[in-house]
Amino acid sequence: MSIQRIVIAVGAALAIAGAPAAFGGQTETVAPKFDQTIPTIPGKSLVVVEVNYAPGAASPAHTHAKSAFIYAYVLLGEIESKVNDGDTRIYKAGESWSEPPSAVHQISRNASRTHPAKLLAVFVVDSADKTLTTPLK
């Protein structure tokens, strides 16, 4: 994983963590796990981050890099999610969803106020896209 991508991912995580969340007043923590160009798809990279939610924690509404196709997999607990105008759903450990490029992630939070939750987010993204997550204003 490149140092530049790690610095950018940690910076984005800190920016998101500094924003107040409406659900429980806590936000998530994001840890970079993998970053590699895809040799068979010029200009594309595979980037993986682990998102940890404390009990009651939530992410502010956000978008991702315009080129990003995202696969999200719940590792622990239950995550409540709403993408674009889709239904609000609760995904349990072992369940997953995807987000198309230019999606708006309106709700992303731990569905529990007493147990932690964790998900793995896998991005297929233009290698030039350095900002993966942008909170909505």
PDB file of C-alpha atoms in Angstrom:
ATOM      1  CA  MET A   1       0.000   0.000   0.000  1.00  0.00           C
ATOM      2  CA  SER A   2       1.428   3.379  -0.937  1.00  0.00           C
ATOM      3  CA  ILE A   3       2.244   5.835   1.846  1.00  0.00           C
ATOM      4  CA  GLN A   4       0.290   8.534  -0.001  1.00  0.00           C
ATOM      5  CA  ARG A   5      -2.896   6.403  -0.037  1.00  0.00           C
ATOM      6  CA  ILE A   6      -2.481   5.584   3.670  1.00  0.00           C
ATOM      7  CA  VAL A   7      -2.075   9.262   4.564  1.00  0.00           C
ATOM      8  CA  ILE A   8      -5.103  10.200   2.442  1.00  0.00           C
ATOM      9  CA  ALA A   9      -7.266   7.399   3.893  1.00  0.00           C
ATOM     10  CA  VAL A  10      -6.306   8.259   7.466  1.00  0.00           C
ATOM     11  CA  GLY A  11      -6.913  11.966   6.769  1.00  0.00           C
ATOM     12  CA  ALA A  12     -10.346  11.202   5.328  1.00  0.00           C
ATOM     13  CA  ALA A  13     -11.150   9.005   8.324  1.00  0.00           C
ATOM     14  CA  LEU A  14     -10.128  11.770  10.728  1.00  0.00           C
ATOM     15  CA  ALA A  15     -12.202  14.329   8.818  1.00  0.00           C
ATOM     16  CA  ILE A  16     -15.255  12.091   8.986  1.00  0.00           C
ATOM     17  CA  ALA A  17     -14.622  11.209  12.630  1.00  0.00           C
ATOM     18  CA  GLY A  18     -14.567  14.898  13.495  1.00  0.00           C
ATOM     19  CA  ALA A  19     -18.087  15.484  12.156  1.00  0.00           C
ATOM     20  CA  PRO A  20     -20.954  14.994  14.626  1.00  0.00           C
ATOM     21  CA  ALA A  21     -23.403  12.205  13.866  1.00  0.00           C
ATOM     22  CA  ALA A  22     -27.122  12.557  14.453  1.00  0.00           C
ATOM     23  CA  PHE A  23     -27.664   8.967  15.640  1.00  0.00           C
ATOM     24  CA  GLY A  24     -25.460   8.706  18.721  1.00  0.00           C
ATOM     25  CA  GLY A  25     -23.022  11.601  18.563  1.00  0.00           C
ATOM     26  CA  GLN A  26     -20.201   9.197  17.670  1.00  0.00           C
ATOM     27  CA  THR A  27     -18.672   8.458  14.307  1.00  0.00           C
ATOM     28  CA  GLU A  28     -16.832   5.506  12.846  1.00  0.00           C
ATOM     29  CA  THR A  29     -13.130   4.800  12.586  1.00  0.00           C
ATOM     30  CA  VAL A  30     -11.670   3.796   9.234  1.00  0.00           C
ATOM     31  CA  ALA A  31      -8.524   1.685   8.829  1.00  0.00           C
ATOM     32  CA  PRO A  32      -6.868   1.172   5.408  1.00  0.00           C
ATOM     33  CA  LYS A  33      -6.301  -2.538   4.699  1.00  0.00           C
ATOM     34  CA  PHE A  34      -5.266  -2.854   1.037  1.00  0.00           C
ATOM     35  CA  ASP A  35      -4.412  -0.687  -1.958  1.00  0.00           C
ATOM     36  CA  GLN A  36      -3.234  -2.137  -5.260  1.00  0.00           C
ATOM     37  CA  THR A  37      -3.482  -1.152  -8.901  1.00  0.00           C
ATOM     38  CA  ILE A  38      -5.357  -3.708 -11.010  1.00  0.00           C
ATOM     39  CA  PRO A  39      -2.864  -4.809 -13.667  1.00  0.00           C
ATOM     40  CA  THR A  40      -5.534  -6.040 -16.099  1.00  0.00           C
ATOM     41  CA  ILE A  41      -7.621  -2.848 -15.861  1.00  0.00           C
ATOM     42  CA  PRO A  42      -5.387   0.142 -16.656  1.00  0.00           C
ATOM     43  CA  GLY A  43      -6.057   3.184 -14.479  1.00  0.00           C
ATOM     44  CA  LYS A  44      -8.054   1.246 -11.843  1.00  0.00           C
ATOM     45  CA  SER A  45      -7.168   0.291  -8.269  1.00  0.00           C
ATOM     46  CA  LEU A  46      -8.627  -2.001  -5.628  1.00  0.00           C
ATOM     47  CA  VAL A  47      -8.772  -0.248  -2.250  1.00  0.00           C
ATOM     48  CA  VAL A  48     -10.078  -1.911   0.920  1.00  0.00           C
ATOM     49  CA  VAL A  49     -10.889  -0.205   4.228  1.00  0.00           C
ATOM     50  CA  GLU A  50     -12.271  -1.563   7.489  1.00  0.00           C
ATOM     51  CA  VAL A  51     -14.961   0.598   9.090  1.00  0.00           C
ATOM     52  CA  ASN A  52     -15.503   0.140  12.832  1.00  0.00           C
ATOM     53  CA  TYR A  53     -18.583   1.484  14.573  1.00  0.00           C
ATOM     54  CA  ALA A  54     -18.761   1.788  18.347  1.00  0.00           C
ATOM     55  CA  PRO A  55     -22.208   1.166  19.847  1.00  0.00           C
ATOM     56  CA  GLY A  56     -24.509   3.927  18.611  1.00  0.00           C
ATOM     57  CA  ALA A  57     -21.932   5.327  16.161  1.00  0.00           C
ATOM     58  CA  ALA A  58     -22.816   6.590  12.693  1.00  0.00           C
ATOM     59  CA  SER A  59     -21.228   8.114   9.616  1.00  0.00           C
ATOM     60  CA  PRO A  60     -22.480  11.440   8.317  1.00  0.00           C
ATOM     61  CA  ALA A  61     -24.296  11.245   4.963  1.00  0.00           C
ATOM     62  CA  HIS A  62     -21.626  11.092   2.279  1.00  0.00           C
ATOM     63  CA  THR A  63     -20.608  10.341  -1.285  1.00  0.00           C
ATOM     64  CA  HIS A  64     -17.602   8.435  -2.554  1.00  0.00           C
ATOM     65  CA  ALA A  65     -15.218   9.093  -5.421  1.00  0.00           C
ATOM     66  CA  LYS A  66     -17.301   9.435  -8.603  1.00  0.00           C
ATOM     67  CA  SER A  67     -15.508   6.460 -10.189  1.00  0.00           C
ATOM     68  CA  ALA A  68     -15.938   4.173  -7.159  1.00  0.00           C
ATOM     69  CA  PHE A  69     -17.915   0.948  -7.335  1.00  0.00           C
ATOM     70  CA  ILE A  70     -18.160  -0.332  -3.755  1.00  0.00           C
ATOM     71  CA  TYR A  71     -18.855  -3.724  -2.242  1.00  0.00           C
ATOM     72  CA  ALA A  72     -19.581  -3.614   1.516  1.00  0.00           C
ATOM     73  CA  TYR A  73     -19.471  -6.756   3.688  1.00  0.00           C
ATOM     74  CA  VAL A  74     -20.544  -6.791   7.354  1.00  0.00           C
ATOM     75  CA  LEU A  75     -17.927  -8.509   9.499  1.00  0.00           C
ATOM     76  CA  LEU A  76     -19.452  -7.955  12.945  1.00  0.00           C
ATOM     77  CA  GLY A  77     -22.783  -6.824  14.356  1.00  0.00           C
ATOM     78  CA  GLU A  78     -25.459  -5.079  12.320  1.00  0.00           C
ATOM     79  CA  ILE A  79     -25.174  -2.067  10.023  1.00  0.00           C
ATOM     80  CA  GLU A  80     -28.136   0.102   9.025  1.00  0.00           C
ATOM     81  CA  SER A  81     -27.666   1.471   5.520  1.00  0.00           C
ATOM     82  CA  LYS A  82     -29.513   3.523   2.895  1.00  0.00           C
ATOM     83  CA  VAL A  83     -27.983   4.193  -0.526  1.00  0.00           C
ATOM     84  CA  ASN A  84     -29.585   6.684  -2.921  1.00  0.00           C
ATOM     85  CA  ASP A  85     -33.384   6.321  -2.847  1.00  0.00           C
ATOM     86  CA  GLY A  86     -33.242   2.644  -1.900  1.00  0.00           C
ATOM     87  CA  ASP A  87     -34.827   1.156   1.191  1.00  0.00           C
ATOM     88  CA  THR A  88     -33.214   1.560   4.593  1.00  0.00           C
ATOM     89  CA  ARG A  89     -31.965  -1.916   5.519  1.00  0.00           C
ATOM     90  CA  ILE A  90     -30.186  -3.573   8.395  1.00  0.00           C
ATOM     91  CA  TYR A  91     -27.400  -5.899   7.263  1.00  0.00           C
ATOM     92  CA  LYS A  92     -26.132  -8.558   9.683  1.00  0.00           C
ATOM     93  CA  ALA A  93     -22.674 -10.140   9.867  1.00  0.00           C
ATOM     94  CA  GLY A  94     -22.127 -12.141   6.683  1.00  0.00           C
ATOM     95  CA  GLU A  95     -24.452  -9.981   4.558  1.00  0.00           C
ATOM     96  CA  SER A  96     -23.396  -7.445   1.930  1.00  0.00           C
ATOM     97  CA  TRP A  97     -24.505  -4.730  -0.481  1.00  0.00           C
ATOM     98  CA  SER A  98     -23.009  -2.677  -3.285  1.00  0.00           C
ATOM     99  CA  GLU A  99     -22.953   1.012  -4.151  1.00  0.00           C
ATOM    100  CA  PRO A 100     -22.786   2.220  -7.759  1.00  0.00           C
ATOM    101  CA  PRO A 101     -20.525   5.084  -8.824  1.00  0.00           C
ATOM    102  CA  SER A 102     -21.831   8.533  -7.767  1.00  0.00           C
ATOM    103  CA  ALA A 103     -24.130   7.026  -5.106  1.00  0.00           C
ATOM    104  CA  VAL A 104     -25.227   9.021  -2.070  1.00  0.00           C
ATOM    105  CA  HIS A 105     -24.881   7.029   1.139  1.00  0.00           C
ATOM    106  CA  GLN A 106     -27.612   8.665   3.207  1.00  0.00           C
ATOM    107  CA  ILE A 107     -27.487   6.346   6.230  1.00  0.00           C
ATOM    108  CA  SER A 108     -24.563   4.271   7.489  1.00  0.00           C
ATOM    109  CA  ARG A 109     -24.584   3.406  11.163  1.00  0.00           C
ATOM    110  CA  ASN A 110     -24.342   0.747  13.791  1.00  0.00           C
ATOM    111  CA  ALA A 111     -27.874  -0.579  14.281  1.00  0.00           C
ATOM    112  CA  SER A 112     -27.073  -1.315  17.949  1.00  0.00           C
ATOM    113  CA  ARG A 113     -26.514   1.099  20.815  1.00  0.00           C
ATOM    114  CA  THR A 114     -24.925  -1.664  22.917  1.00  0.00           C
ATOM    115  CA  HIS A 115     -22.721  -3.757  20.579  1.00  0.00           C
ATOM    116  CA  PRO A 116     -19.943  -2.775  18.150  1.00  0.00           C
ATOM    117  CA  ALA A 117     -20.222  -3.312  14.391  1.00  0.00           C
ATOM    118  CA  LYS A 118     -17.621  -3.621  11.646  1.00  0.00           C
ATOM    119  CA  LEU A 119     -17.669  -3.730   7.854  1.00  0.00           C
ATOM    120  CA  LEU A 120     -15.188  -4.147   5.048  1.00  0.00           C
ATOM    121  CA  ALA A 121     -15.577  -1.699   2.136  1.00  0.00           C
ATOM    122  CA  VAL A 122     -13.981  -2.771  -1.151  1.00  0.00           C
ATOM    123  CA  PHE A 123     -13.546   0.008  -3.724  1.00  0.00           C
ATOM    124  CA  VAL A 124     -12.838  -0.429  -7.424  1.00  0.00           C
ATOM    125  CA  VAL A 125     -11.817   3.122  -8.228  1.00  0.00           C
ATOM    126  CA  ASP A 126      -9.832   5.225 -10.679  1.00  0.00           C
ATOM    127  CA  SER A 127      -6.244   5.141  -9.450  1.00  0.00           C
ATOM    128  CA  ALA A 128      -6.101   8.945  -9.724  1.00  0.00           C
ATOM    129  CA  ASP A 129      -9.019   9.377  -7.284  1.00  0.00           C
ATOM    130  CA  LYS A 130      -7.363  10.084  -3.965  1.00  0.00           C
ATOM    131  CA  THR A 131     -10.376  11.259  -1.933  1.00  0.00           C
ATOM    132  CA  LEU A 132     -12.558   8.210  -1.335  1.00  0.00           C
ATOM    133  CA  THR A 133     -15.224   9.730   0.962  1.00  0.00           C
ATOM    134  CA  THR A 134     -16.730  13.224   1.094  1.00  0.00           C
ATOM    135  CA  PRO A 135     -19.323  14.181   3.747  1.00  0.00           C
ATOM    136  CA  LEU A 136     -22.426  15.922   2.382  1.00  0.00           C
ATOM    137  CA  LYS A 137     -22.797  19.510   3.429  1.00  0.00           C
TER     138      LYS A 137
END
